[in-house]
Short mmCIF file of C-alpha atoms in Angstrom, two decimals:
data_model
loop_
_atom_site.label_atom_id
_atom_site.label_comp_id
_atom_site.label_asym_id
_atom_site.label_seq_id
_atom_site.Cartn_x
_atom_site.Cartn_y
_atom_site.Cartn_z
CA UNK F 1 -3.19 23.42 1.14
CA UNK F 2 -4.59 22.02 -2.11
CA UNK F 3 -7.84 20.09 -1.77
CA UNK F 4 -9.74 17.85 -4.16
CA UNK F 5 -13.25 16.69 -3.35
CA UNK F 6 -15.16 14.26 -5.52
CA UNK F 7 -18.93 13.60 -5.40
CA UNK F 8 -20.81 11.42 -5.18
CA UNK F 9 -18.76 8.77 -3.50
CA UNK F 10 -20.67 6.03 -5.32
CA UNK F 11 -23.11 6.02 -8.22
CA UNK F 12 -25.29 3.21 -9.48
CA UNK F 13 -26.67 3.61 -12.99
CA UNK F 14 -28.86 1.62 -15.28
CA UNK F 15 -27.34 0.97 -18.71
CA UNK F 16 -28.21 4.01 -20.88
CA UNK F 17 -28.88 6.28 -17.91
CA UNK F 18 -26.63 9.35 -18.32
CA UNK F 19 -25.09 11.14 -15.29
CA UNK F 20 -22.30 13.42 -14.15
CA UNK F 21 -19.49 13.17 -11.61
CA UNK F 22 -18.12 16.21 -9.85
CA UNK F 23 -14.64 17.20 -8.85
CA UNK F 24 -14.21 20.43 -6.91
CA UNK F 25 -10.78 21.82 -6.12
CA UNK F 26 -8.91 24.52 -4.33
CA UNK F 27 -5.39 25.27 -5.55
CA UNK F 28 -3.20 28.37 -5.65
CA UNK F 29 -3.23 28.28 -9.41
CA UNK F 30 -4.30 25.38 -11.53
CA UNK F 31 -1.77 24.05 -13.97
CA UNK F 32 -3.86 21.04 -15.00
CA UNK F 33 -6.75 18.79 -13.92
CA UNK F 34 -6.49 15.09 -14.73
CA UNK F 35 -9.13 12.39 -14.92
CA UNK F 36 -8.27 8.74 -14.46
CA UNK F 37 -10.23 5.51 -14.51
CA UNK F 38 -9.37 2.68 -12.14
CA UNK F 39 -10.57 -0.88 -12.47
CA UNK F 40 -10.41 -3.24 -9.49
CA UNK F 41 -6.94 -4.68 -9.07
CA UNK F 42 -5.38 -2.37 -11.64
CA UNK F 43 -3.57 0.90 -11.70
CA UNK F 44 -5.29 4.20 -12.66
CA UNK F 45 -5.66 4.66 -16.37
CA UNK F 46 -5.22 8.16 -17.83
CA UNK F 47 -8.29 9.64 -19.52
CA UNK F 48 -8.04 13.43 -19.90
CA UNK F 49 -6.12 16.55 -18.99
CA UNK F 50 -7.84 19.91 -18.79
CA UNK F 51 -5.90 23.17 -18.48
CA UNK F 52 -8.25 26.14 -18.55
CA UNK F 53 -11.87 27.05 -17.72
CA UNK F 54 -14.23 26.34 -20.56
CA UNK F 55 -12.11 23.54 -21.94
CA UNK F 56 -13.84 20.24 -22.85
CA UNK F 57 -12.43 16.82 -23.79
CA UNK F 58 -14.32 13.78 -25.13
CA UNK F 59 -13.60 10.09 -25.39
CA UNK F 60 -16.35 7.64 -26.42
CA UNK F 61 -19.12 8.08 -23.87
CA UNK F 62 -17.06 10.30 -21.53
CA UNK F 63 -16.89 14.08 -21.66
CA UNK F 64 -14.87 16.15 -19.19
CA UNK F 65 -15.47 19.86 -18.63
CA UNK F 66 -13.65 22.48 -16.44
CA UNK F 67 -14.65 25.67 -14.67
CA UNK F 68 -12.57 27.80 -12.31
CA UNK F 69 -13.59 25.76 -9.28
CA UNK F 70 -14.71 22.34 -10.50
CA UNK F 71 -14.67 19.73 -13.19
CA UNK F 72 -17.44 17.44 -14.39
CA UNK F 73 -17.14 14.05 -15.98
CA UNK F 74 -20.31 13.32 -17.97
CA UNK F 75 -21.09 9.72 -18.83
CA UNK F 76 -23.54 9.52 -21.71
CA UNK F 77 -25.59 6.38 -22.20
CA UNK F 78 -23.25 4.28 -20.07
CA UNK F 79 -22.58 0.59 -20.61
CA UNK F 80 -21.61 -2.00 -18.03
CA UNK F 81 -17.99 -1.77 -19.17
CA UNK F 82 -17.96 1.84 -17.92
CA UNK F 83 -18.14 0.49 -14.39
CA UNK F 84 -14.99 1.67 -12.54
CA UNK F 85 -13.74 4.14 -10.03
CA UNK F 86 -13.13 7.55 -11.58
CA UNK F 87 -10.35 9.65 -9.98
CA UNK F 88 -9.56 13.31 -10.56
CA UNK F 89 -6.31 14.94 -9.64
CA UNK F 90 -5.04 18.53 -9.74
CA UNK F 91 -1.62 19.92 -10.50
CA UNK F 92 -0.79 23.10 -8.68
CA UNK F 93 0.79 25.78 -10.79
CA UNK F 94 3.19 26.69 -7.99
CA UNK F 95 4.69 23.20 -8.02
CA UNK F 96 7.66 22.90 -10.43
CA UNK F 97 7.59 19.17 -10.77
CA UNK F 98 4.21 17.98 -11.72
CA UNK F 99 3.01 16.66 -8.38
CA UNK F 100 -0.60 15.44 -8.48
CA UNK F 101 -3.18 15.72 -5.60
CA UNK F 102 -5.84 13.04 -6.04
CA UNK F 103 -9.46 13.02 -4.88
CA UNK F 104 -11.01 9.98 -3.21
CA UNK F 105 -12.82 8.93 -6.36
CA UNK F 106 -16.34 8.08 -7.45
CA UNK F 107 -17.21 4.41 -7.79
CA UNK F 108 -19.57 3.90 -10.72
CA UNK F 109 -21.56 0.73 -11.24
CA UNK F 110 -23.56 0.34 -14.47
CA UNK F 111 -26.08 -2.50 -14.50
CA UNK F 112 -27.56 -4.06 -17.61
CA UNK U 1 5.39 -0.09 -25.40
CA UNK U 2 4.96 -2.48 -22.40
CA UNK U 3 3.93 0.29 -20.08
CA UNK U 4 5.17 0.72 -16.50
CA UNK U 5 6.28 -2.62 -15.09
CA UNK U 6 6.18 -3.40 -11.35
CA UNK U 7 7.29 -6.46 -9.47
CA UNK U 8 6.29 -8.36 -7.54
CA UNK U 9 2.57 -8.09 -8.05
CA UNK U 10 1.84 -9.52 -4.64
CA UNK U 11 4.05 -9.68 -1.56
CA UNK U 12 3.15 -11.21 1.77
CA UNK U 13 5.70 -10.85 4.51
CA UNK U 14 6.00 -10.90 8.29
CA UNK U 15 6.41 -7.85 10.43
CA UNK U 16 10.07 -6.86 10.78
CA UNK U 17 11.10 -8.18 7.36
CA UNK U 18 12.62 -6.07 4.63
CA UNK U 19 10.51 -5.50 1.54
CA UNK U 20 11.75 -4.24 -1.83
CA UNK U 21 9.32 -3.19 -4.55
CA UNK U 22 10.62 -2.67 -8.12
CA UNK U 23 9.58 -0.46 -11.00
CA UNK U 24 10.56 -0.05 -14.58
CA UNK U 25 9.21 3.17 -16.08
CA UNK U 26 8.17 3.71 -19.68
CA UNK U 27 11.22 4.12 -21.85
CA UNK U 28 12.01 7.79 -22.48
CA UNK U 29 10.02 9.06 -19.46
CA UNK U 30 12.13 11.24 -17.23
CA UNK U 31 9.78 11.56 -14.24
CA UNK U 32 8.94 8.72 -11.85
CA UNK U 33 6.46 8.70 -8.99
CA UNK U 34 5.79 6.25 -6.17
CA UNK U 35 2.31 6.21 -4.60
CA UNK U 36 0.52 4.22 -1.92
CA UNK U 37 -3.24 3.46 -2.04
CA UNK U 38 -5.41 2.44 0.92
CA UNK U 39 -9.13 2.54 1.47
CA UNK U 40 -8.70 5.02 4.32
CA UNK U 41 -6.31 7.47 2.76
CA UNK U 42 -6.76 6.98 -1.00
CA UNK U 43 -3.87 7.57 -3.34
CA UNK U 44 -0.89 9.27 -1.68
CA UNK U 45 2.27 10.43 -3.29
CA UNK U 46 5.38 9.10 -1.45
CA UNK U 47 8.31 10.34 -3.53
CA UNK U 48 9.12 11.49 -7.00
CA UNK U 49 12.22 11.61 -9.16
CA UNK U 50 13.21 13.71 -12.12
CA UNK U 51 16.06 12.53 -14.29
CA UNK U 52 16.86 9.91 -11.61
CA UNK U 53 17.24 12.58 -8.86
CA UNK U 54 14.86 12.52 -5.93
CA UNK U 55 12.94 15.83 -5.93
CA UNK U 56 10.51 15.53 -3.06
CA UNK U 57 10.27 12.77 -0.46
CA UNK U 58 8.01 14.60 1.93
CA UNK U 59 5.30 12.00 1.46
CA UNK U 60 7.51 9.15 2.73
CA UNK U 61 5.82 8.19 5.98
CA UNK U 62 8.85 7.29 8.05
CA UNK U 63 12.53 6.60 7.92
CA UNK U 64 11.74 3.00 7.41
CA UNK U 65 10.90 3.87 3.81
CA UNK U 66 13.56 4.62 1.26
CA UNK U 67 13.61 4.84 -2.54
CA UNK U 68 16.33 4.86 -5.15
CA UNK U 69 16.63 5.34 -8.86
CA UNK U 70 20.06 4.15 -9.95
CA UNK U 71 19.31 4.68 -13.68
CA UNK U 72 16.56 5.83 -15.97
CA UNK U 73 15.02 2.39 -16.32
CA UNK U 74 14.82 1.18 -12.71
CA UNK U 75 13.64 2.29 -9.33
CA UNK U 76 13.15 0.59 -5.96
CA UNK U 77 11.06 1.31 -2.91
CA UNK U 78 12.32 -0.37 0.27
CA UNK U 79 10.63 -0.77 3.59
CA UNK U 80 12.82 -1.91 6.48
CA UNK U 81 11.53 -3.07 8.88
CA UNK U 82 7.98 -3.59 7.64
CA UNK U 83 4.91 -3.17 9.86
CA UNK U 84 1.28 -4.33 9.44
CA UNK U 85 0.20 -0.70 8.87
CA UNK U 86 2.33 -0.67 5.72
CA UNK U 87 -0.15 -3.08 4.09
CA UNK U 88 -1.41 -1.28 0.97
CA UNK U 89 -1.15 -1.26 -2.81
CA UNK U 90 1.95 0.52 -3.99
CA UNK U 91 1.97 2.06 -7.49
CA UNK U 92 4.73 3.40 -9.61
CA UNK U 93 3.96 5.93 -12.35
CA UNK U 94 6.04 7.69 -14.95
CA UNK U 95 5.58 10.71 -17.16
CA UNK U 96 7.44 12.02 -20.22
CA UNK U 97 8.04 15.35 -18.55
CA UNK U 98 7.28 16.62 -15.02
CA UNK U 99 3.91 18.20 -15.83
CA UNK U 100 2.63 15.70 -18.38
CA UNK U 101 0.06 12.97 -17.66
CA UNK U 102 1.36 10.10 -15.53
CA UNK U 103 1.06 6.48 -16.52
CA UNK U 104 0.64 4.00 -13.75
CA UNK U 105 1.87 0.48 -13.39
CA UNK U 106 -0.37 -2.44 -12.21
CA UNK U 107 0.74 -2.03 -8.57
CA UNK U 108 2.17 -4.26 -5.89
CA UNK U 109 -0.22 -5.48 -3.24
CA UNK U 110 1.72 -5.66 0.01
CA UNK U 111 0.46 -7.56 3.04
CA UNK U 112 2.45 -7.41 6.25
CA UNK U 113 1.33 -9.94 8.89
#
């Protein structure tokens, strides 16, 4: 069965203090790995899709990378507005319909 | 585009009552997904549709849950009868094609007393 594990569960950062979140996965064959951001009381917001090992995507202070067994979301010089829960999800290549398996998320708090 | 629209945003009901949650996907998207989110279990996929046809409902917890998609712009998730353990946030998401990124609605927070 596909599994997605995110670490750490929670992360508290000072503004400007860069860090990384981890998403490790086990799937039969990865079709895609997705990163989402979720603010309290809102639905997950799509950030990135990664398809193959070595691929990288960037958006403002966020950079996502992918290896064969895990993905990292790097937050560079974070600001308080980067506070959110970050979710990763995998899409198994054996599934024909795009089903996503989500991890439990990493809750990030950035203090001024 | 307005994004995925869900209603109601909040629902409080008594145990045993019927609850109907509604979703309007992004126009042109042909895949629709219903999820449930709780602190204990995280985000769980309940059912998904492709071109209005239910593809996989293996995530639906019990026969008390049912979902329909009568046309490309509307879907419902019904719980009858509701129970306190159904209390959760229910999200609807849509994607342009089955394997593309999914866009989530704001969710419906359901409380069953």
